[in-house]
Amino acid sequence: MDKEIIVELKNIAKRYYNPQGELEILKKIDLQILKGDRIAILGPSGVGKTTLLNIIGTLDKPTSGEIYYFGKELNWDREEDVLKLRREKIGFIFQLHYLIPEFTVIENLILPGLISKWKIKDCLKRAEEILNILNLSQRAQHKPYALSGGERQKVAIGRAIFLNPVLLLADEPTGNLDPESAEEVVNIFLKINQTFGTTIVMVTHNWELAKKMKRNYLLKNGFLVKLEKI
Ligand SMILES: Nc1ncnc2c1ncn2[C@@H]1O[C@H](COP(=O)(O)OP(=O)(O)OP(=O)(O)O)[C@@H](O)[C@H]1O
Ligand SMILES: [Mg+2]
């Protein structure tokens, strides 16, 4: 049986306008993201990887083209719907982790639950589950300054999956990590994909990480080129 397509990009283009003229970053992007997929997007600096990830995640609007979520075209005029979709179905991991410095690990983790008005008891139960997956139970009461770079990134991942999103988007999640921490983060992504069936789309410069994904694409001259067996 064919797997469900959760997101589809058709003919996506993105142009930026600035005083020097027009910049056509994305020319024609077509992409189908299937349930449970693991996709890596590679490419040199400045080609538009973050731009594309933000468009997939509804954080940025394409200049033209269509995006379908669960078979339905995204209507940018319905802001409430876009916001709801983003909050309930999509998790983001940015290159900089954006943890709240005054909060402990567990407080940072449960934030999405609190915003979604979950009961504290349910938040703590979910946090415990996630801390186990991340192998961070011993760090629950640490504040971000008292964590290593890899541990901070893991908390950011934990927060992004707190509400069990269908789609997890990660922008260079191992960019600032040493090889050992990077490998641990890679394994956590695989575990999340296997345990919860979460679809993962990531931008990475890390070929080792890309190898562990099911499909790899190179973003080049505004187009996505599928890479066979890297
Ligand atoms: N708001 C904006 N206005 C004008 N140009 C922009 C804007 N945002 C990004 N750009 C330009 O679009 C191009 C693509 O940016 P983007 O951040 O998507 O690249 P990237 O592939 O993620 O690069 P990196 O690997 O360095 O993170 C860059 O040349 C950037 O200068
Ligand atoms: Mg980028």
XYZ file of C-alpha atoms and ligand atoms in Angstrom:
262
model
C 0.000 0.000 0.000
C 1.219 3.494 -0.759
C 2.137 5.554 2.253
C 0.062 8.594 3.058
C 1.390 11.870 1.654
C 1.303 14.326 4.527
C 2.810 17.338 2.780
C 3.137 18.115 -0.887
C 4.896 21.076 -2.463
C 3.960 21.886 -6.035
C 5.807 24.349 -8.181
C 7.094 26.370 -5.228
C 9.077 29.508 -6.019
C 10.509 32.076 -3.646
C 11.856 35.463 -4.638
C 13.229 38.154 -2.391
C 13.155 41.765 -3.474
C 15.790 44.146 -2.239
C 17.373 47.408 -3.388
C 19.951 45.522 -5.486
C 17.178 43.771 -7.380
C 15.344 40.509 -7.322
C 16.784 37.315 -5.840
C 15.178 34.135 -7.069
C 16.123 31.633 -4.363
C 13.719 28.785 -5.084
C 12.706 28.324 -8.726
C 10.555 25.231 -8.943
C 10.353 22.910 -5.989
C 8.214 19.791 -6.108
C 8.326 17.486 -3.124
C 6.172 14.824 -1.565
C 6.704 14.069 2.107
C 5.295 10.717 3.181
C 4.206 9.592 6.628
C 7.216 8.225 8.511
C 9.663 9.639 5.970
C 13.207 10.675 6.816
C 14.456 13.299 4.391
C 17.729 15.226 4.357
C 18.218 18.411 2.367
C 21.828 19.222 1.586
C 23.465 22.125 -0.155
C 26.037 24.877 0.256
C 25.487 27.992 2.326
C 23.032 30.522 0.949
C 21.201 28.271 -1.535
C 17.903 28.545 0.321
C 17.724 25.502 2.603
C 16.361 27.421 5.594
C 13.981 29.271 3.295
C 12.645 25.961 1.995
C 12.327 24.444 5.468
C 10.447 27.512 6.670
C 8.085 27.263 3.713
C 7.438 23.568 4.410
C 6.738 24.488 8.036
C 4.381 27.381 7.121
C 6.704 29.910 8.780
C 7.335 31.580 5.432
C 5.072 32.074 2.429
C 6.194 31.103 -1.071
C 6.020 33.712 -3.838
C 4.092 31.220 -5.957
C 3.103 27.572 -5.961
C 0.938 25.430 -3.728
C 1.387 23.498 -0.512
C -0.946 20.683 0.434
C -1.202 19.436 4.000
C -3.030 16.113 4.367
C -4.354 16.487 0.838
C -5.802 19.941 1.389
C -4.324 23.097 -0.096
C -2.972 25.492 2.482
C -4.937 28.714 2.467
C -2.661 31.497 3.711
C -5.625 33.836 4.177
C -6.959 31.599 6.949
C -4.347 32.571 9.515
C -6.072 30.775 12.378
C -6.027 27.491 10.477
C -2.372 27.871 9.488
C -1.469 28.649 13.099
C -3.407 25.638 14.381
C -1.769 23.351 11.843
C 1.674 24.656 12.762
C 1.057 24.320 16.497
C -0.522 20.876 16.446
C 1.225 19.056 13.642
C 4.691 20.523 13.207
C 7.726 20.563 15.489
C 10.699 22.838 14.810
C 14.328 22.567 15.768
C 16.267 25.655 14.855
C 19.995 25.873 14.495
C 20.154 27.984 17.632
C 18.278 26.177 20.348
C 16.260 29.059 21.886
C 15.845 27.433 25.282
C 14.654 29.758 28.013
C 17.719 30.382 30.224
C 15.788 30.880 33.479
C 13.889 27.606 33.086
C 15.128 24.138 33.987
C 15.249 21.312 31.441
C 11.870 19.995 32.532
C 10.282 23.467 32.497
C 11.630 24.105 28.992
C 10.313 20.715 27.879
C 6.752 21.124 29.120
C 6.301 24.621 27.706
C 4.338 23.490 24.609
C 2.038 21.460 26.884
C 1.385 24.460 29.136
C 0.664 26.683 26.138
C -1.790 24.048 24.887
C -3.417 24.057 28.349
C -2.534 20.492 29.269
C -2.849 19.502 32.916
C 0.471 19.720 34.803
C 0.219 16.022 35.637
C 0.008 15.107 31.930
C 2.849 17.488 31.095
C 5.119 15.842 33.661
C 4.222 12.369 32.454
C 5.075 13.272 28.874
C 8.279 15.019 30.027
C 9.367 11.869 31.842
C 8.792 9.792 28.712
C 10.812 12.221 26.620
C 13.631 12.515 29.145
C 13.970 8.743 28.978
C 14.195 8.754 25.209
C 16.767 11.534 25.336
C 18.679 9.836 28.118
C 18.488 13.089 30.067
C 16.551 12.102 33.187
C 19.553 12.978 35.352
C 19.572 16.528 33.977
C 15.898 17.391 34.494
C 16.602 20.131 37.026
C 19.547 21.714 35.195
C 19.232 25.119 33.612
C 20.568 25.507 30.048
C 23.876 27.098 31.187
C 24.618 23.870 33.064
C 24.192 21.652 30.003
C 26.596 20.693 27.245
C 25.855 21.834 23.678
C 24.636 18.353 22.767
C 22.374 18.184 25.807
C 20.864 21.576 24.976
C 20.157 20.400 21.470
C 18.509 17.286 22.863
C 16.220 19.419 25.056
C 15.297 21.449 21.972
C 14.427 18.192 20.210
C 12.409 17.055 23.218
C 10.471 20.298 23.236
C 9.818 20.047 19.500
C 8.307 16.562 19.862
C 6.430 17.281 23.101
C 3.016 17.509 21.417
C 3.817 14.504 19.231
C 3.924 16.354 15.895
C 3.375 14.491 12.647
C 6.244 16.382 11.065
C 9.541 17.342 12.653
C 11.626 19.964 10.855
C 15.236 20.453 11.868
C 17.630 23.086 10.553
C 21.226 21.856 10.870
C 20.590 20.130 14.187
C 24.202 18.962 14.509
C 25.785 22.133 13.164
C 27.446 23.192 16.400
C 28.191 19.779 17.859
C 31.323 17.683 18.170
C 31.203 14.345 16.273
C 30.268 12.320 19.347
C 27.332 14.543 20.360
C 26.308 14.750 16.713
C 26.071 10.989 16.527
C 23.964 10.857 19.668
C 21.588 13.451 18.226
C 21.375 11.437 14.994
C 20.436 8.338 16.964
C 17.759 10.271 18.809
C 16.191 11.331 15.512
C 16.141 7.697 14.398
C 14.590 6.630 17.687
C 11.864 9.290 17.425
C 11.161 8.234 13.848
C 10.878 4.588 14.895
C 9.078 5.031 18.226
C 6.467 7.602 17.235
C 6.495 7.271 13.447
C 7.347 10.976 13.268
C 8.237 12.226 9.798
C 11.566 14.014 9.770
C 12.837 16.594 7.317
C 16.210 18.059 8.096
C 18.719 20.414 6.610
C 22.242 19.259 7.231
C 25.852 19.609 6.157
C 26.584 16.348 7.909
C 26.865 13.516 5.405
C 26.920 10.881 8.129
C 23.556 12.176 9.312
C 22.218 12.378 5.768
C 23.164 8.760 5.164
C 20.790 7.667 7.926
C 17.837 9.327 6.210
C 15.712 7.460 3.656
C 15.975 10.106 0.961
C 18.518 12.802 0.259
C 18.079 15.909 -1.839
C 20.544 18.519 -2.942
C 19.235 22.058 -3.270
C 20.941 23.594 -6.269
C 20.170 26.663 -8.390
C 16.654 26.805 -7.010
C 15.814 23.159 -7.696
C 15.797 20.011 -5.578
C 17.878 17.224 -7.033
C 17.359 13.740 -5.659
C 20.610 12.058 -4.688
C 20.895 8.343 -5.195
C 22.839 6.417 -2.559
C 25.325 8.771 -0.993
N 14.320 38.147 4.194
C 15.227 38.093 3.224
N 15.354 39.089 2.331
C 16.257 39.033 1.330
N 17.082 37.989 1.112
C 16.992 36.948 1.977
C 16.069 36.941 3.068
N 16.220 35.773 3.720
C 17.195 35.090 3.077
N 17.654 35.796 2.033
C 18.693 35.358 1.088
O 18.265 34.120 0.515
C 19.369 33.240 0.370
C 19.031 31.897 0.991
O 18.994 32.034 2.400
P 18.844 30.774 3.362
O 18.899 31.270 4.750
O 17.619 30.020 2.973
O 20.139 29.928 2.967
P 20.692 28.555 3.537
O 20.812 27.610 2.399
O 19.874 28.133 4.692
O 22.162 28.948 4.006
P 23.039 28.435 5.280
O 23.560 27.070 4.932
O 24.146 29.442 5.374
O 22.153 28.450 6.502
C 20.567 33.928 0.982
O 21.377 34.411 -0.052
C 19.997 35.052 1.797
O 20.837 36.163 1.807
Mg 20.250 28.021 6.762
